PDB file of C-alpha atoms (C1' of nucleotides) in Angstrom:
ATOM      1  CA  UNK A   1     200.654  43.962 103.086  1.00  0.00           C
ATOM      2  CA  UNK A   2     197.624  46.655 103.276  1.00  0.00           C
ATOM      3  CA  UNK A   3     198.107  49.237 100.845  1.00  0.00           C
ATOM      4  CA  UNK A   4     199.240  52.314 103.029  1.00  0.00           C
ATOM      5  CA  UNK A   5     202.639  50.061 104.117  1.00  0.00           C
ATOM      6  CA  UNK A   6     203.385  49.393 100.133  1.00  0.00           C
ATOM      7  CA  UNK A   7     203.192  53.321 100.047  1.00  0.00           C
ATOM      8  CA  UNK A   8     205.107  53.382 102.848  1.00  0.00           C
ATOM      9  CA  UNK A   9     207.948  51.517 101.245  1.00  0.00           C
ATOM     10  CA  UNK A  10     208.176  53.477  97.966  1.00  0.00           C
ATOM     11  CA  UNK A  11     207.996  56.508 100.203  1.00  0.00           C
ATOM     12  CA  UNK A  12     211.047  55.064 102.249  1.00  0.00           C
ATOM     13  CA  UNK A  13     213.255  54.717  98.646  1.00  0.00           C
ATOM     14  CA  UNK A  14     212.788  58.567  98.311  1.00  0.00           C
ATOM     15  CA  UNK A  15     216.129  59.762  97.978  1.00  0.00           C
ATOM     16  CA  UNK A  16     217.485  62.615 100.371  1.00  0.00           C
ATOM     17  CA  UNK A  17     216.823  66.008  98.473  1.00  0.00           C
ATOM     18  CA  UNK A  18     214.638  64.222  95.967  1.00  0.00           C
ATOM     19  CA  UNK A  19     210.983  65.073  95.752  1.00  0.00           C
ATOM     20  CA  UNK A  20     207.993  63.393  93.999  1.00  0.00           C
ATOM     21  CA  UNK A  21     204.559  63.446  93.774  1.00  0.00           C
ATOM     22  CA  UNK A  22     201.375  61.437  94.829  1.00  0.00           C
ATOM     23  CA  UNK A  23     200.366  60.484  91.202  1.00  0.00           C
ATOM     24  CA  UNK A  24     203.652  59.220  90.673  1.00  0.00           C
ATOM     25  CA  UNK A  25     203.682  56.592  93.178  1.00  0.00           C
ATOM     26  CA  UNK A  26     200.250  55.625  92.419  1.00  0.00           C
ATOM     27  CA  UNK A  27     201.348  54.916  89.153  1.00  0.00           C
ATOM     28  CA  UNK A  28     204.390  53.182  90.116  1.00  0.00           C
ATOM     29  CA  UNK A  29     202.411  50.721  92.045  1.00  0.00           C
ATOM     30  CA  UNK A  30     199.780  50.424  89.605  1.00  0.00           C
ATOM     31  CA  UNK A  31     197.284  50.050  92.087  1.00  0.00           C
ATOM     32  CA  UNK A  32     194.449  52.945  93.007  1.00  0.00           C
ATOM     33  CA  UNK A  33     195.296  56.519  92.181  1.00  0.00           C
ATOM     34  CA  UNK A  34     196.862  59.858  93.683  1.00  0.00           C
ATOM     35  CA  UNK A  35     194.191  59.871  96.024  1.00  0.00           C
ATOM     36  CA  UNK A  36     194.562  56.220  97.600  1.00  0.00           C
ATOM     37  CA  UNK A  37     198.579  58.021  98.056  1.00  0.00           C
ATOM     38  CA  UNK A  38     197.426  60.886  99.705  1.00  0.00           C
ATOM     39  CA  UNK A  39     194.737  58.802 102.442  1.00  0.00           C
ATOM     40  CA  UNK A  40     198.018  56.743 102.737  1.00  0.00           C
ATOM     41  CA  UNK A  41     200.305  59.471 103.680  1.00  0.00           C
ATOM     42  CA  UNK A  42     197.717  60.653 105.479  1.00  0.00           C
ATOM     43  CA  UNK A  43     198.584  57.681 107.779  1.00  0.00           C
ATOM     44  CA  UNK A  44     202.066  58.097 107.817  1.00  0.00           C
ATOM     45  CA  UNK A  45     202.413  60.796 110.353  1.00  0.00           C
ATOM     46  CA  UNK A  46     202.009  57.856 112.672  1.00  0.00           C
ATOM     47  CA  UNK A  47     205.227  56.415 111.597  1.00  0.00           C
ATOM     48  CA  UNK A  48     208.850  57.658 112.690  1.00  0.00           C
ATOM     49  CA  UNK A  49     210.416  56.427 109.549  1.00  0.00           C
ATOM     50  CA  UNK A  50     208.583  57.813 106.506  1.00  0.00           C
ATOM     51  CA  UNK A  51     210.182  61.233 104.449  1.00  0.00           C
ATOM     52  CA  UNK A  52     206.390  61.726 103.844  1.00  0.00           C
ATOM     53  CA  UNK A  53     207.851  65.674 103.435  1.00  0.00           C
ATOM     54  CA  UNK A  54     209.543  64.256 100.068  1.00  0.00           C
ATOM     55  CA  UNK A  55     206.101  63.503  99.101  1.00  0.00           C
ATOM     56  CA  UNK A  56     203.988  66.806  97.255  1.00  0.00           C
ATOM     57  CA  UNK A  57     201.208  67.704  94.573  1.00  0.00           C
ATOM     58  CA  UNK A  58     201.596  68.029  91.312  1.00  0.00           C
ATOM     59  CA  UNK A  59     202.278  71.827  91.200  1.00  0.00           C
ATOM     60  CA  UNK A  60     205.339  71.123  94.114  1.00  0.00           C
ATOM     61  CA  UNK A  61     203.165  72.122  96.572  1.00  0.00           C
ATOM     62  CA  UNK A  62     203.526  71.121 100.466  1.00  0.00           C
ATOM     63  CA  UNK A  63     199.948  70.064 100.737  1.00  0.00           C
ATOM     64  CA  UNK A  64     200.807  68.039 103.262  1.00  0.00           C
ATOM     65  CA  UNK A  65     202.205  70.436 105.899  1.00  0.00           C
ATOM     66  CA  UNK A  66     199.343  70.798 108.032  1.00  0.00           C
ATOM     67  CA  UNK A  67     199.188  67.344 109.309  1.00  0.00           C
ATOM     68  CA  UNK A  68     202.826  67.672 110.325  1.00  0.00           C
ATOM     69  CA  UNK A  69     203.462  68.503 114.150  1.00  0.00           C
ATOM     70  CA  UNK A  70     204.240  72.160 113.474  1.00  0.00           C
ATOM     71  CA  UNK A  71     203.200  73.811 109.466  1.00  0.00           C
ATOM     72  CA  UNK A  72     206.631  74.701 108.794  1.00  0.00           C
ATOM     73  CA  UNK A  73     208.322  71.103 109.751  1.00  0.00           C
ATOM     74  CA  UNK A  74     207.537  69.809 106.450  1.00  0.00           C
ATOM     75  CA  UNK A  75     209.476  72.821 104.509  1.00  0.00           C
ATOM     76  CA  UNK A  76     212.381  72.915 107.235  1.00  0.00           C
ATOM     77  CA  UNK A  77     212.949  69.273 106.952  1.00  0.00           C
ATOM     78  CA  UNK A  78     212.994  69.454 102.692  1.00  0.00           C
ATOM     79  CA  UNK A  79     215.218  72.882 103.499  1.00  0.00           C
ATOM     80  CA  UNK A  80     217.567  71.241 105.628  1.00  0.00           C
ATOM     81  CA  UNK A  81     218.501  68.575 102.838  1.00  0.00           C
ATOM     82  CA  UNK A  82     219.025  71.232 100.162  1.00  0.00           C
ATOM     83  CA  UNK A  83     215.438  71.590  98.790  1.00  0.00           C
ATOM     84  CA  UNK A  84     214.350  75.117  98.383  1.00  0.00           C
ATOM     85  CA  UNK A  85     210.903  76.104  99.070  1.00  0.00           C
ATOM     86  CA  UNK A  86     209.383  79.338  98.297  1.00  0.00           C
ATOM     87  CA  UNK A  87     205.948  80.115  99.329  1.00  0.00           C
ATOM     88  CA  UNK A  88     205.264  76.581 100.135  1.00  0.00           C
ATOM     89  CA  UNK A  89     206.522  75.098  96.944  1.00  0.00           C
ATOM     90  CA  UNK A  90     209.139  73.435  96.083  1.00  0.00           C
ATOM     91  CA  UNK A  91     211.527  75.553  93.817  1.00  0.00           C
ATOM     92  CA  UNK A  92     213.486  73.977  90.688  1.00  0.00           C
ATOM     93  CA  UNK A  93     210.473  70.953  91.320  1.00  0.00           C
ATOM     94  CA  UNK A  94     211.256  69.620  88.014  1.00  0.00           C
ATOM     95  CA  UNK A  95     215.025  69.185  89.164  1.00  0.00           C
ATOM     96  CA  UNK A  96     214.232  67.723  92.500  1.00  0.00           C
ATOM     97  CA  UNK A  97     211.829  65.536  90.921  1.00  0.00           C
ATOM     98  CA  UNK A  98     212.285  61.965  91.621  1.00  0.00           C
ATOM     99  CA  UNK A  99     210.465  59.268  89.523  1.00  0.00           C
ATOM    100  CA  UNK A 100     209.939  55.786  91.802  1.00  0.00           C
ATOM    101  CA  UNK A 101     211.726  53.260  90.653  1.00  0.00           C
ATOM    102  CA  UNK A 102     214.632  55.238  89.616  1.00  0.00           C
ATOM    103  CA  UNK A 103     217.557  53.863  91.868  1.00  0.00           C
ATOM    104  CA  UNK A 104     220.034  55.720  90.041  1.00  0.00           C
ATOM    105  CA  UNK A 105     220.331  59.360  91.133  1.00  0.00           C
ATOM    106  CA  UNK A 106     221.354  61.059  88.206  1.00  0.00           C
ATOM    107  CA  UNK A 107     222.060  64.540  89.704  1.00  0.00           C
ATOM    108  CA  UNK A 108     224.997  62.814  90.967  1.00  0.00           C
ATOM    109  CA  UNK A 109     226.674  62.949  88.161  1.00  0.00           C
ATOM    110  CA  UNK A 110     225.795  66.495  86.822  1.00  0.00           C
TER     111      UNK A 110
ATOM    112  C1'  DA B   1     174.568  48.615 100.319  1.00  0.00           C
ATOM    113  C1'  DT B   2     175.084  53.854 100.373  1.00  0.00           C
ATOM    114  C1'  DT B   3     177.201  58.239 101.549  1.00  0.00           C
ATOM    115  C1'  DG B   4     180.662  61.385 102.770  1.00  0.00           C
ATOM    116  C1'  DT B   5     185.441  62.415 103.059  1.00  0.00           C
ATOM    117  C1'  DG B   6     190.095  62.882 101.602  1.00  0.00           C
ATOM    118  C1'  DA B   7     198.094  65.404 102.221  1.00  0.00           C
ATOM    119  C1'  DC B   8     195.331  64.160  94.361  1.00  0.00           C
ATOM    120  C1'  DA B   9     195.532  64.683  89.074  1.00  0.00           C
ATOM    121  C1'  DT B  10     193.909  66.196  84.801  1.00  0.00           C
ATOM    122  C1'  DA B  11     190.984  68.573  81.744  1.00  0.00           C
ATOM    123  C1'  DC B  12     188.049  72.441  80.513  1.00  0.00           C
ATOM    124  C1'  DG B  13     185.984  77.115  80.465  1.00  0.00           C
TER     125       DG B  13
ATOM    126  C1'  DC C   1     194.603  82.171  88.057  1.00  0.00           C
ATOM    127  C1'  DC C   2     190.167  80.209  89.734  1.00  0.00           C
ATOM    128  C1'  DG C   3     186.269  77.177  90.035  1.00  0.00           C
ATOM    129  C1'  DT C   4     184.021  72.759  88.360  1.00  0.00           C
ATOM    130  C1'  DA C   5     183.738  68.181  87.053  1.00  0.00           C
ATOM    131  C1'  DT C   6     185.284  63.534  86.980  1.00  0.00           C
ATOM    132  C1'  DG C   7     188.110  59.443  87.810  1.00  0.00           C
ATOM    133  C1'  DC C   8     189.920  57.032  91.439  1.00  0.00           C
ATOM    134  C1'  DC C   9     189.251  53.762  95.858  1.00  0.00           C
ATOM    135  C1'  DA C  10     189.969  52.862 101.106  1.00  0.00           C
ATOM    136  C1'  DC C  11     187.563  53.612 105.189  1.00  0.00           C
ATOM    137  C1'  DA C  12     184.239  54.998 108.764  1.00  0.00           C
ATOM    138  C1'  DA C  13     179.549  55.527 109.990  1.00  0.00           C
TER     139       DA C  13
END
DNA sequence: ATTGTGACATACG
DNA sequence: CCGTATGCCACAA
Protein backbone atom coordinates (compact mmCIF):
# COMPACT_ATOMS: atom_id res chain seq x y z
CA UNK A 1 0.00 0.00 0.00
CA UNK A 2 2.07 3.22 -1.35
CA UNK A 3 1.61 6.00 0.85
CA UNK A 4 -0.83 8.35 -1.17
CA UNK A 5 -3.69 5.26 -0.96
CA UNK A 6 -3.13 5.12 3.11
CA UNK A 7 -3.94 8.95 2.76
CA UNK A 8 -6.49 8.12 0.68
CA UNK A 9 -8.22 5.98 3.24
CA UNK A 10 -8.04 8.36 6.23
CA UNK A 11 -9.26 10.94 3.77
CA UNK A 12 -12.27 8.54 2.89
CA UNK A 13 -13.26 8.32 7.01
CA UNK A 14 -13.73 12.18 6.82
CA UNK A 15 -17.04 12.66 8.03
CA UNK A 16 -19.68 14.71 5.90
CA UNK A 17 -19.43 18.43 7.18
CA UNK A 18 -16.27 17.61 9.06
CA UNK A 19 -13.04 19.26 8.08
CA UNK A 20 -9.36 18.59 8.99
CA UNK A 21 -6.12 19.43 8.16
CA UNK A 22 -2.94 18.02 6.39
CA UNK A 23 -0.78 17.93 9.61
CA UNK A 24 -3.35 16.08 11.23
CA UNK A 25 -3.38 13.13 9.11
CA UNK A 26 0.25 13.08 8.88
CA UNK A 27 0.30 12.70 12.38
CA UNK A 28 -2.33 10.20 12.55
CA UNK A 29 -0.39 7.95 10.36
CA UNK A 30 2.79 8.65 11.90
CA UNK A 31 4.53 8.42 8.83
CA UNK A 32 6.17 11.67 6.82
CA UNK A 33 4.68 15.06 7.52
CA UNK A 34 1.97 17.68 6.26
CA UNK A 35 3.81 17.88 3.23
CA UNK A 36 3.98 14.03 2.19
CA UNK A 37 -0.34 14.81 2.81
CA UNK A 38 -0.45 17.54 0.62
CA UNK A 39 1.84 15.67 -2.59
CA UNK A 40 -0.75 12.92 -1.68
CA UNK A 41 -3.83 14.89 -2.14
CA UNK A 42 -2.22 16.29 -4.75
CA UNK A 43 -2.88 12.86 -6.38
CA UNK A 44 -6.23 12.50 -5.40
CA UNK A 45 -7.93 14.59 -7.96
CA UNK A 46 -7.43 11.47 -10.00
CA UNK A 47 -9.75 9.56 -7.87
CA UNK A 48 -13.73 9.78 -7.93
CA UNK A 49 -14.02 8.78 -4.36
CA UNK A 50 -11.85 11.02 -2.16
CA UNK A 51 -13.66 14.30 -0.05
CA UNK A 52 -10.10 15.70 -0.67
CA UNK A 53 -12.37 19.25 -0.21
CA UNK A 54 -12.66 18.07 3.63
CA UNK A 55 -9.01 18.26 3.57
CA UNK A 56 -7.40 22.21 4.37
CA UNK A 57 -4.33 24.12 5.98
CA UNK A 58 -3.89 24.89 9.16
CA UNK A 59 -5.47 28.41 9.12
CA UNK A 60 -8.92 26.58 7.35
CA UNK A 61 -7.82 27.61 4.26
CA UNK A 62 -8.95 25.92 0.77
CA UNK A 63 -5.43 25.64 -0.47
CA UNK A 64 -6.39 23.09 -2.41
CA UNK A 65 -9.02 24.65 -4.71
CA UNK A 66 -7.04 25.27 -7.64
CA UNK A 67 -6.35 21.77 -8.57
CA UNK A 68 -10.08 21.12 -8.46
CA UNK A 69 -11.92 21.15 -11.97
CA UNK A 70 -13.40 24.60 -11.44
CA UNK A 71 -11.78 27.09 -8.11
CA UNK A 72 -15.01 27.30 -6.52
CA UNK A 73 -15.91 23.31 -6.58
CA UNK A 74 -13.95 22.79 -3.56
CA UNK A 75 -16.00 25.58 -1.42
CA UNK A 76 -19.46 24.59 -3.13
CA UNK A 77 -18.97 21.01 -2.35
CA UNK A 78 -17.91 21.88 1.69
CA UNK A 79 -21.07 24.56 1.27
CA UNK A 80 -23.40 22.11 0.12
CA UNK A 81 -22.83 19.81 3.30
CA UNK A 82 -23.28 22.69 5.75
CA UNK A 83 -19.67 24.05 5.93
CA UNK A 84 -19.46 27.74 5.65
CA UNK A 85 -16.70 29.33 3.86
CA UNK A 86 -15.92 32.90 3.82
CA UNK A 87 -13.21 34.23 1.73
CA UNK A 88 -11.88 30.85 1.10
CA UNK A 89 -11.80 29.68 4.64
CA UNK A 90 -13.57 27.65 6.41
CA UNK A 91 -15.72 29.54 9.08
CA UNK A 92 -16.28 28.12 12.79
CA UNK A 93 -12.88 25.76 11.57
CA UNK A 94 -12.37 24.86 15.07
CA UNK A 95 -16.06 23.43 15.16
CA UNK A 96 -15.85 21.64 11.89
CA UNK A 97 -12.63 20.32 12.87
CA UNK A 98 -12.33 16.67 12.68
CA UNK A 99 -9.38 14.83 14.38
CA UNK A 100 -8.61 11.21 12.39
CA UNK A 101 -9.30 8.59 14.26
CA UNK A 102 -12.23 10.02 15.94
CA UNK A 103 -15.20 7.69 14.82
CA UNK A 104 -17.48 9.24 17.12
CA UNK A 105 -18.99 12.49 15.83
CA UNK A 106 -19.58 14.39 18.76
CA UNK A 107 -21.54 17.33 17.22
CA UNK A 108 -24.16 14.82 17.07
CA UNK A 109 -24.99 15.05 20.23
CA UNK A 110 -24.73 18.87 20.90
C1' DA B 1 23.75 10.64 -5.72
C1' DT B 2 21.90 15.55 -6.11
C1' DT B 3 18.49 19.11 -7.00
C1' DG B 4 14.14 21.18 -7.41
C1' DT B 5 9.36 21.07 -6.34
C1' DG B 6 5.32 20.75 -3.59
C1' DA B 7 -2.92 21.32 -1.99
C1' DC B 8 2.09 22.04 4.74
C1' DA B 9 3.20 23.37 9.77
C1' DT B 10 5.47 25.89 13.18
C1' DA B 11 8.40 29.33 14.97
C1' DC B 12 10.46 33.89 14.88
C1' DG B 13 11.18 38.85 13.86
C1' DC C 1 -0.17 40.56 8.79
C1' DC C 2 4.00 39.37 6.04
C1' DG C 3 8.32 37.25 4.86
C1' DT C 4 11.99 33.77 6.19
C1' DA C 5 13.79 29.65 7.78
C1' DT C 6 13.57 24.86 8.76
C1' DG C 7 11.78 20.17 9.21
C1' DC C 8 9.74 16.85 6.55
C1' DC C 9 10.01 13.12 2.47
C1' DA C 10 8.15 11.22 -2.20
C1' DC C 11 9.09 11.79 -6.88
C1' DA C 12 10.85 13.26 -11.41
C1' DA C 13 14.73 14.59 -14.04
Amino acid sequence: MSYHEKVFSVTKKIPRGRVTNYGAIADFLALGSARMVGWALNQSHFREDIPAHRVVNSKGELSGRLQFTTPTLMQELLEKEGVEIVKDKVKNFKEHFWHPGDHLDQTLYE
